[in-house]
């Protein structure tokens, strides 16, 4: 009897640990966010356990679970969908069926998933692309870039850039009846990182005559040298994306090194040797006062230098677009940024918006006080969020007005 009671107690504690996530008071549709925690909490723990034992990589477990939301790339009454390749990179091409007497607009989109999971096949990304194509009468290119850990940086970036560069050729744009003056580059989370990095690189590429008119970055990851910003501190255990999960994603993007995950999660992977870059992500100078609260800034001067020496790609601007000077930022086009209050990446978006404005770039920044990371992908049953739908609608309205 005693052993059964002990087992039940341990099981109850385990279930409570997995399932319970305290949510902010202003959370909309709380039960749906709780449901997400119930689904992904235990899965993440199992993934941690199998990874620790060396059975299956953490990201492979998460990738498998997410793949259950995949849908076939089939055409419907509004949009023709095809899979093809641009510069040997697989893309999903969404072409609106409604007629057009003028050249169409176009959007190149990069999905999220921490550079390690996700694809254009996911139902949420498929719906997003269909709606943009239909409502804007635009051609949408959703890029299926290679993923880590099988393909570390710079492979995902190189795929994103190669596909974009191919599409921006005047002959290709003409083939799809796209107006060269009305192209957008966009993405969410890790895809927002790729969109920002690709847009920066395009400005420096003398081989490309066509430049994006706008970039639209949805809760983007933009820097990795300080994972101790106020938003990383305040939202370290929030649903959607925890501090440890983001450290794991960043680390896996660069290498298969478990010690790097712990170093990034503890914010000891950068030293004062990178002072010339630290200033570009100094939140004490870039965040509005209301976001600093009572937080005290600590410069990452006491880190372990071996990580940066071993993985210099950490500070490559193609991986961390915030780490470039104002001269490069000043060349960027009109920028739309979405941030969420309960998101470790919130401060990245705020810092990038501040730096872009200082560099003379026009920025429209939509901040959602009651939103979590990944909210704009919560547009399918059973976790469809009305807030996610509002964010998506506002995104499409902005594109319609500015693209």
CSV table of C-alpha atoms in Angstrom, one decimal:
chain,number,residue,atom,x,y,z
A,1,UNK,CA,0.0,0.0,0.0
A,2,UNK,CA,2.8,2.4,0.9
A,3,UNK,CA,4.7,1.7,-2.3
A,4,UNK,CA,1.5,2.4,-4.3
A,5,UNK,CA,1.0,5.6,-2.5
A,6,UNK,CA,4.6,6.7,-3.1
A,7,UNK,CA,4.2,5.8,-6.8
A,8,UNK,CA,1.0,7.9,-7.1
A,9,UNK,CA,2.6,10.8,-5.3
A,10,UNK,CA,5.7,10.8,-7.5
A,11,UNK,CA,3.4,10.4,-10.6
A,12,UNK,CA,1.3,13.3,-9.5
A,13,UNK,CA,4.3,15.5,-8.9
A,14,UNK,CA,5.6,14.6,-12.3
A,15,UNK,CA,2.3,15.4,-14.0
A,16,UNK,CA,2.0,18.7,-12.2
A,17,UNK,CA,5.6,19.6,-13.1
A,18,UNK,CA,5.0,18.8,-16.7
A,19,UNK,CA,1.5,20.3,-17.1
A,20,UNK,CA,1.4,23.3,-14.9
A,21,UNK,CA,2.7,26.6,-16.3
A,22,UNK,CA,1.6,29.8,-14.4
A,23,UNK,CA,0.3,32.2,-17.0
A,24,UNK,CA,0.0,36.0,-16.8
A,25,UNK,CA,-3.3,37.4,-15.7
A,26,UNK,CA,-4.0,39.0,-19.1
A,27,UNK,CA,-3.6,35.7,-21.0
A,28,UNK,CA,-6.4,35.3,-23.6
A,29,UNK,CA,-8.0,31.9,-24.1
A,30,UNK,CA,-6.0,30.6,-21.1
A,31,UNK,CA,-7.2,27.0,-21.6
A,32,UNK,CA,-5.7,26.8,-25.0
A,33,UNK,CA,-2.3,28.0,-23.8
A,34,UNK,CA,-2.6,25.5,-20.9
A,35,UNK,CA,-3.3,22.8,-23.5
A,36,UNK,CA,-0.2,23.6,-25.4
A,37,UNK,CA,1.8,23.3,-22.1
A,38,UNK,CA,0.2,19.9,-21.5
A,39,UNK,CA,1.2,18.8,-25.0
A,40,UNK,CA,4.8,20.1,-25.2
A,41,UNK,CA,5.8,20.0,-21.6
A,42,UNK,CA,6.0,16.2,-21.3
A,43,UNK,CA,7.4,15.9,-24.9
A,44,UNK,CA,10.2,18.3,-24.0
A,45,UNK,CA,11.0,16.3,-20.9
A,46,UNK,CA,11.1,13.0,-22.8
A,47,UNK,CA,13.3,14.7,-25.5
A,48,UNK,CA,15.7,15.9,-22.7
A,49,UNK,CA,15.8,12.4,-21.2
A,50,UNK,CA,16.5,10.6,-24.5
A,51,UNK,CA,19.1,13.2,-25.5
A,52,UNK,CA,20.8,12.9,-22.1
A,53,UNK,CA,21.0,9.1,-22.6
A,54,UNK,CA,22.3,9.5,-26.1
A,55,UNK,CA,19.3,7.6,-27.6
A,56,UNK,CA,17.7,10.2,-29.7
A,57,UNK,CA,18.7,13.8,-30.2
A,58,UNK,CA,16.4,16.3,-28.5
A,59,UNK,CA,15.7,18.2,-31.8
A,60,UNK,CA,14.8,15.0,-33.6
A,61,UNK,CA,12.1,14.3,-31.1
A,62,UNK,CA,10.7,17.8,-31.3
A,63,UNK,CA,10.9,17.7,-35.1
A,64,UNK,CA,9.0,14.5,-35.2
A,65,UNK,CA,6.2,15.8,-33.0
A,66,UNK,CA,5.9,19.1,-35.0
A,67,UNK,CA,5.8,17.1,-38.3
A,68,UNK,CA,2.3,15.7,-37.3
A,69,UNK,CA,0.9,19.1,-38.2
A,70,UNK,CA,2.2,18.8,-41.8
A,71,UNK,CA,-0.3,19.0,-44.7
A,72,UNK,CA,0.2,18.2,-48.4
A,73,UNK,CA,1.1,21.0,-50.7
A,74,UNK,CA,-2.0,20.9,-52.8
A,75,UNK,CA,-3.8,23.6,-54.8
A,76,UNK,CA,-7.2,24.9,-53.8
A,77,UNK,CA,-9.9,27.1,-55.4
A,78,UNK,CA,-7.9,30.3,-54.7
A,79,UNK,CA,-4.2,29.3,-55.0
A,80,UNK,CA,-2.1,27.0,-57.1
A,81,UNK,CA,0.6,25.4,-55.0
A,82,UNK,CA,3.7,23.7,-56.4
A,83,UNK,CA,7.0,22.4,-55.1
A,84,UNK,CA,10.0,23.3,-57.1
A,85,UNK,CA,13.7,24.3,-56.5
A,86,UNK,CA,15.4,27.6,-56.7
A,87,UNK,CA,19.2,27.2,-56.8
A,88,UNK,CA,18.8,23.6,-55.6
A,89,UNK,CA,16.8,24.8,-52.6
A,90,UNK,CA,13.3,23.3,-52.2
A,91,UNK,CA,10.6,26.0,-52.1
A,92,UNK,CA,6.8,25.9,-52.0
A,93,UNK,CA,5.4,28.3,-54.6
A,94,UNK,CA,1.9,29.8,-54.0
A,95,UNK,CA,0.4,31.5,-57.1
A,96,UNK,CA,-3.0,33.2,-56.8
A,97,UNK,CA,-5.7,32.1,-59.3
A,98,UNK,CA,-7.5,35.4,-59.5
A,99,UNK,CA,-6.6,37.5,-62.6
A,100,UNK,CA,-4.4,40.5,-62.5
A,101,UNK,CA,-4.1,43.3,-65.0
A,102,UNK,CA,-0.8,44.5,-63.5
A,103,UNK,CA,2.3,42.8,-62.2
A,104,UNK,CA,1.9,41.0,-58.9
A,105,UNK,CA,3.5,41.6,-55.5
A,106,UNK,CA,5.6,38.9,-54.0
A,107,UNK,CA,6.7,37.6,-50.6
A,108,UNK,CA,9.7,35.4,-49.7
A,109,UNK,CA,9.0,33.6,-46.4
A,110,UNK,CA,11.2,31.7,-44.0
A,111,UNK,CA,9.5,29.5,-41.4
A,112,UNK,CA,10.4,29.4,-37.7
A,113,UNK,CA,11.6,26.5,-35.6
A,114,UNK,CA,14.9,27.4,-34.1
A,115,UNK,CA,16.8,26.5,-37.4
A,116,UNK,CA,16.2,22.9,-36.3
A,117,UNK,CA,12.6,22.0,-37.0
A,118,UNK,CA,9.6,23.2,-38.9
A,119,UNK,CA,8.9,23.4,-42.7
A,120,UNK,CA,6.6,25.0,-45.2
A,121,UNK,CA,4.6,21.8,-44.9
A,122,UNK,CA,3.3,22.8,-41.4
A,123,UNK,CA,-0.4,23.6,-41.6
A,124,UNK,CA,0.1,27.1,-40.0
A,125,UNK,CA,2.8,28.1,-42.5
A,126,UNK,CA,0.8,26.7,-45.4
A,127,UNK,CA,-2.3,28.7,-44.3
A,128,UNK,CA,-0.2,31.8,-43.9
A,129,UNK,CA,1.2,31.5,-47.4
A,130,UNK,CA,-2.2,30.8,-48.9
A,131,UNK,CA,-3.9,33.7,-47.2
A,132,UNK,CA,-1.1,36.2,-48.2
A,133,UNK,CA,-1.2,34.9,-51.8
A,134,UNK,CA,-5.0,35.1,-52.0
A,135,UNK,CA,-5.7,38.3,-50.1
A,136,UNK,CA,-2.8,40.3,-51.6
A,137,UNK,CA,-3.0,38.6,-55.0
A,138,UNK,CA,0.7,38.0,-54.5
A,139,UNK,CA,3.2,35.3,-55.3
A,140,UNK,CA,4.6,33.6,-52.2
A,141,UNK,CA,7.8,31.7,-52.0
A,142,UNK,CA,8.0,29.6,-48.8
A,143,UNK,CA,11.6,28.3,-48.5
A,144,UNK,CA,12.3,24.8,-47.2
A,145,UNK,CA,15.9,25.5,-46.0
A,146,UNK,CA,18.2,22.8,-44.5
A,147,UNK,CA,18.0,22.3,-40.8
A,148,UNK,CA,20.4,21.7,-37.9
A,149,UNK,CA,21.8,19.6,-36.3
A,150,UNK,CA,22.3,17.8,-39.6
A,151,UNK,CA,23.2,21.1,-41.3
A,152,UNK,CA,24.8,23.7,-39.0
A,153,UNK,CA,25.3,27.4,-39.8
A,154,UNK,CA,25.8,28.7,-42.4
A,155,UNK,CA,23.8,26.1,-44.3
A,156,UNK,CA,20.3,27.4,-43.4
A,157,UNK,CA,21.3,30.9,-44.2
A,158,UNK,CA,23.0,29.9,-47.4
A,159,UNK,CA,19.8,28.1,-48.5
A,160,UNK,CA,17.7,31.1,-47.6
A,161,UNK,CA,20.0,33.4,-49.5
A,162,UNK,CA,20.4,31.2,-52.5
A,163,UNK,CA,16.6,30.8,-53.0
A,164,UNK,CA,16.1,34.6,-52.5
A,165,UNK,CA,18.8,35.5,-54.9
A,166,UNK,CA,17.4,33.2,-57.6
A,167,UNK,CA,13.9,34.6,-57.3
A,168,UNK,CA,15.1,38.2,-57.5
A,169,UNK,CA,16.6,37.7,-60.9
A,170,UNK,CA,14.7,40.0,-63.3
A,171,UNK,CA,14.0,37.1,-65.7
A,172,UNK,CA,12.5,34.9,-62.9
A,173,UNK,CA,10.4,37.8,-61.6
A,174,UNK,CA,9.1,38.4,-65.2
A,175,UNK,CA,8.4,34.7,-65.5
A,176,UNK,CA,6.0,34.9,-62.5
A,177,UNK,CA,4.7,38.3,-63.5
A,178,UNK,CA,6.1,39.9,-60.3
A,179,UNK,CA,6.8,43.6,-60.0
A,180,UNK,CA,10.5,44.1,-59.0
A,181,UNK,CA,9.5,47.1,-57.0
A,182,UNK,CA,7.1,45.2,-54.8
A,183,UNK,CA,8.9,42.3,-53.1
A,184,UNK,CA,8.9,41.5,-49.4
A,185,UNK,CA,11.2,39.3,-47.3
A,186,UNK,CA,9.6,38.0,-44.2
A,187,UNK,CA,9.8,35.3,-41.5
A,188,UNK,CA,9.1,34.4,-37.9
A,189,UNK,CA,11.4,33.6,-35.0
A,190,UNK,CA,14.4,31.8,-36.5
A,191,UNK,CA,12.8,32.6,-39.9
A,192,UNK,CA,12.8,36.3,-38.8
A,193,UNK,CA,16.5,35.9,-38.1
A,194,UNK,CA,17.0,34.6,-41.7
A,195,UNK,CA,14.8,37.3,-43.2
A,196,UNK,CA,16.8,40.0,-41.4
A,197,UNK,CA,20.2,38.5,-42.3
A,198,UNK,CA,19.2,37.9,-46.0
A,199,UNK,CA,17.9,41.5,-46.3
A,200,UNK,CA,21.2,42.8,-45.0
A,201,UNK,CA,23.3,40.7,-47.3
A,202,UNK,CA,21.2,41.7,-50.3
A,203,UNK,CA,22.2,45.3,-49.8
A,204,UNK,CA,25.9,44.4,-50.1
A,205,UNK,CA,25.5,42.1,-53.1
A,206,UNK,CA,26.5,43.9,-56.3
A,207,UNK,CA,25.1,41.0,-58.4
A,208,UNK,CA,21.6,41.8,-57.4
A,209,UNK,CA,19.8,44.8,-58.9
A,210,UNK,CA,16.4,44.0,-57.4
A,211,UNK,CA,16.2,44.8,-53.6
A,212,UNK,CA,13.2,44.1,-51.3
A,213,UNK,CA,10.8,47.0,-50.8
A,214,UNK,CA,10.1,45.9,-47.3
A,215,UNK,CA,11.1,43.4,-44.7
A,216,UNK,CA,8.6,42.0,-42.1
A,217,UNK,CA,10.1,40.4,-39.0
A,218,UNK,CA,7.9,38.4,-36.7
A,219,UNK,CA,9.3,38.0,-33.1
A,220,UNK,CA,12.8,37.5,-34.7
A,221,UNK,CA,15.9,36.2,-33.0
A,222,UNK,CA,18.5,38.8,-33.8
A,223,UNK,CA,21.5,38.4,-31.4
A,224,UNK,CA,23.1,35.6,-29.3
A,225,UNK,CA,25.8,37.4,-27.3
A,226,UNK,CA,23.5,38.3,-24.5
A,227,UNK,CA,20.9,35.8,-23.3
A,228,UNK,CA,20.4,37.7,-20.1
A,229,UNK,CA,18.3,40.7,-21.3
A,230,UNK,CA,15.2,41.6,-19.3
A,231,UNK,CA,12.9,39.6,-21.6
A,232,UNK,CA,15.2,36.5,-21.2
A,233,UNK,CA,15.0,37.0,-17.4
A,234,UNK,CA,11.3,37.7,-17.1
A,235,UNK,CA,10.1,35.0,-19.6
A,236,UNK,CA,12.6,32.3,-19.0
A,237,UNK,CA,9.9,29.7,-18.3
A,238,UNK,CA,7.0,31.0,-20.4
A,239,UNK,CA,5.1,28.7,-22.8
A,240,UNK,CA,6.1,29.0,-26.4
A,241,UNK,CA,9.8,29.5,-25.9
A,242,UNK,CA,11.9,29.2,-22.7
A,243,UNK,CA,15.4,30.6,-22.2
A,244,UNK,CA,16.9,27.1,-22.1
A,245,UNK,CA,15.0,26.2,-25.4
A,246,UNK,CA,16.4,29.3,-27.1
A,247,UNK,CA,19.9,28.6,-25.8
A,248,UNK,CA,19.6,25.0,-27.2
A,249,UNK,CA,18.4,26.4,-30.6
A,250,UNK,CA,21.2,28.9,-30.9
A,251,UNK,CA,23.8,26.3,-29.8
A,252,UNK,CA,22.5,23.6,-32.2
A,253,UNK,CA,22.5,26.1,-35.0
A,254,UNK,CA,26.3,26.3,-34.6
A,255,UNK,CA,27.5,22.9,-33.3
A,256,UNK,CA,26.7,19.6,-31.7
A,257,UNK,CA,28.2,20.6,-28.3
A,258,UNK,CA,26.2,20.1,-25.1
A,259,UNK,CA,28.6,22.3,-23.1
A,260,UNK,CA,27.8,25.2,-25.5
A,261,UNK,CA,24.1,24.9,-24.6
A,262,UNK,CA,24.8,25.2,-20.9
A,263,UNK,CA,27.2,28.1,-21.5
A,264,UNK,CA,24.7,30.0,-23.6
A,265,UNK,CA,21.9,29.3,-21.1
A,266,UNK,CA,24.1,30.7,-18.4
A,267,UNK,CA,25.3,33.6,-20.6
A,268,UNK,CA,29.0,32.8,-20.2
A,269,UNK,CA,29.8,32.1,-23.8
A,270,UNK,CA,31.0,35.7,-24.6
A,271,UNK,CA,33.8,37.7,-23.1
A,272,UNK,CA,35.0,41.3,-23.2
A,273,UNK,CA,37.1,40.4,-26.2
A,274,UNK,CA,33.9,41.1,-28.2
A,275,UNK,CA,33.4,44.6,-26.8
A,276,UNK,CA,33.2,46.0,-30.3
A,277,UNK,CA,30.1,43.9,-30.8
A,278,UNK,CA,28.6,44.0,-27.3
A,279,UNK,CA,27.7,47.6,-27.8
A,280,UNK,CA,25.4,46.7,-30.6
A,281,UNK,CA,23.2,44.6,-28.3
A,282,UNK,CA,23.6,46.7,-25.1
A,283,UNK,CA,20.0,46.7,-23.9
A,284,UNK,CA,20.7,49.3,-21.2
A,285,UNK,CA,21.1,51.9,-24.0
A,286,UNK,CA,18.5,50.5,-26.5
A,287,UNK,CA,15.4,49.5,-24.5
A,288,UNK,CA,12.7,52.0,-23.5
A,289,UNK,CA,12.7,52.6,-19.7
A,290,UNK,CA,9.4,50.7,-19.1
A,291,UNK,CA,11.0,47.5,-20.3
A,292,UNK,CA,14.1,47.9,-18.2
A,293,UNK,CA,12.1,47.9,-15.0
A,294,UNK,CA,14.5,47.2,-12.1
A,295,UNK,CA,16.9,45.1,-14.2
A,296,UNK,CA,20.6,45.8,-13.9
A,297,UNK,CA,22.8,45.4,-17.0
A,298,UNK,CA,25.7,43.1,-16.7
A,299,UNK,CA,28.2,43.2,-19.6
A,300,UNK,CA,29.3,39.6,-20.5
A,301,UNK,CA,32.9,40.2,-19.5
A,302,UNK,CA,33.4,37.2,-17.3
A,303,UNK,CA,32.6,34.5,-19.9
A,304,UNK,CA,34.7,31.6,-21.1
A,305,UNK,CA,36.7,32.6,-24.1
A,306,UNK,CA,37.1,29.1,-25.4
A,307,UNK,CA,33.6,29.1,-26.8
A,308,UNK,CA,34.0,32.1,-29.0
A,309,UNK,CA,37.5,30.9,-30.1
A,310,UNK,CA,36.0,27.5,-31.0
A,311,UNK,CA,32.9,28.8,-32.6
A,312,UNK,CA,33.7,32.3,-34.1
A,313,UNK,CA,30.5,31.9,-36.2
A,314,UNK,CA,28.5,32.9,-33.1
A,315,UNK,CA,29.2,36.6,-33.9
A,316,UNK,CA,28.8,36.3,-37.6
A,317,UNK,CA,26.2,38.9,-38.6
A,318,UNK,CA,24.7,36.4,-41.0
A,319,UNK,CA,23.7,34.6,-37.8
A,320,UNK,CA,23.2,37.6,-35.5
A,321,UNK,CA,21.9,40.5,-37.7
A,322,UNK,CA,21.9,43.0,-34.8
A,323,UNK,CA,25.7,42.9,-34.7
A,324,UNK,CA,26.3,45.2,-37.6
A,325,UNK,CA,27.1,48.9,-37.6
A,326,UNK,CA,24.7,51.8,-38.4
A,327,UNK,CA,26.1,52.3,-41.8
A,328,UNK,CA,25.0,48.8,-42.9
A,329,UNK,CA,21.6,49.2,-41.1
A,330,UNK,CA,21.0,52.5,-42.9
A,331,UNK,CA,20.7,50.7,-46.3
A,332,UNK,CA,17.8,48.6,-45.2
A,333,UNK,CA,14.2,49.1,-46.5
A,334,UNK,CA,11.0,49.9,-44.7
A,335,UNK,CA,10.8,47.4,-41.8
A,336,UNK,CA,7.8,45.9,-39.9
A,337,UNK,CA,8.6,44.3,-36.6
A,338,UNK,CA,6.2,42.3,-34.4
A,339,UNK,CA,7.1,41.6,-30.7
A,340,UNK,CA,5.3,39.8,-27.9
A,341,UNK,CA,5.4,40.7,-24.2
A,342,UNK,CA,5.8,37.1,-22.9
A,343,UNK,CA,8.7,36.2,-25.2
A,344,UNK,CA,12.4,35.8,-24.5
A,345,UNK,CA,13.1,37.4,-27.9
A,346,UNK,CA,11.0,40.6,-27.2
A,347,UNK,CA,14.1,42.7,-26.4
A,348,UNK,CA,15.8,41.6,-29.6
A,349,UNK,CA,12.9,43.2,-31.6
A,350,UNK,CA,12.9,46.3,-29.5
A,351,UNK,CA,16.7,46.8,-29.9
A,352,UNK,CA,16.6,46.2,-33.6
A,353,UNK,CA,13.8,48.7,-34.0
A,354,UNK,CA,15.7,51.3,-32.0
A,355,UNK,CA,18.9,50.8,-33.9
A,356,UNK,CA,17.1,50.9,-37.3
A,357,UNK,CA,15.4,54.2,-36.4
A,358,UNK,CA,18.7,55.7,-35.3
A,359,UNK,CA,20.2,54.7,-38.6
A,360,UNK,CA,17.4,56.5,-40.5
A,361,UNK,CA,15.3,53.5,-41.5
A,362,UNK,CA,11.5,53.8,-41.3
A,363,UNK,CA,10.2,51.2,-38.8
A,364,UNK,CA,6.7,50.2,-37.9
A,365,UNK,CA,6.7,48.2,-34.6
A,366,UNK,CA,3.6,46.3,-33.5
A,367,UNK,CA,4.0,45.1,-29.9
A,368,UNK,CA,1.4,42.8,-28.3
A,369,UNK,CA,1.2,43.2,-24.5
A,370,UNK,CA,-0.6,39.9,-23.9
A,371,UNK,CA,1.0,37.6,-26.5
A,372,UNK,CA,3.5,34.7,-26.3
A,373,UNK,CA,6.2,33.6,-28.7
A,374,UNK,CA,4.9,31.7,-31.7
A,375,UNK,CA,1.4,33.2,-31.3
A,376,UNK,CA,1.0,33.9,-35.1
A,377,UNK,CA,1.3,30.2,-35.8
A,378,UNK,CA,-1.6,29.4,-33.4
A,379,UNK,CA,-4.1,29.7,-36.2
A,380,UNK,CA,-5.2,26.0,-36.5
A,381,UNK,CA,-7.5,23.8,-34.4
A,382,UNK,CA,-7.4,22.8,-31.5
A,383,UNK,CA,-5.1,25.6,-30.3
A,384,UNK,CA,-6.3,28.3,-32.6
A,385,UNK,CA,-6.0,31.7,-30.8
A,386,UNK,CA,-8.1,34.7,-31.6
A,387,UNK,CA,-5.1,36.8,-30.8
A,388,UNK,CA,-3.0,34.8,-33.2
A,389,UNK,CA,-5.6,35.5,-35.9
A,390,UNK,CA,-5.6,39.2,-35.1
A,391,UNK,CA,-1.9,39.3,-35.4
A,392,UNK,CA,-2.0,37.6,-38.8
A,393,UNK,CA,-4.7,39.8,-40.0
A,394,UNK,CA,-2.8,42.9,-39.0
A,395,UNK,CA,0.3,41.6,-40.7
A,396,UNK,CA,-1.6,41.0,-43.9
A,397,UNK,CA,-3.2,44.5,-43.7
A,398,UNK,CA,0.2,46.1,-43.2
A,399,UNK,CA,1.6,44.2,-46.2
A,400,UNK,CA,-1.4,45.3,-48.3
A,401,UNK,CA,-0.9,48.9,-47.4
A,402,UNK,CA,2.9,49.0,-47.8
A,403,UNK,CA,3.9,46.4,-50.3
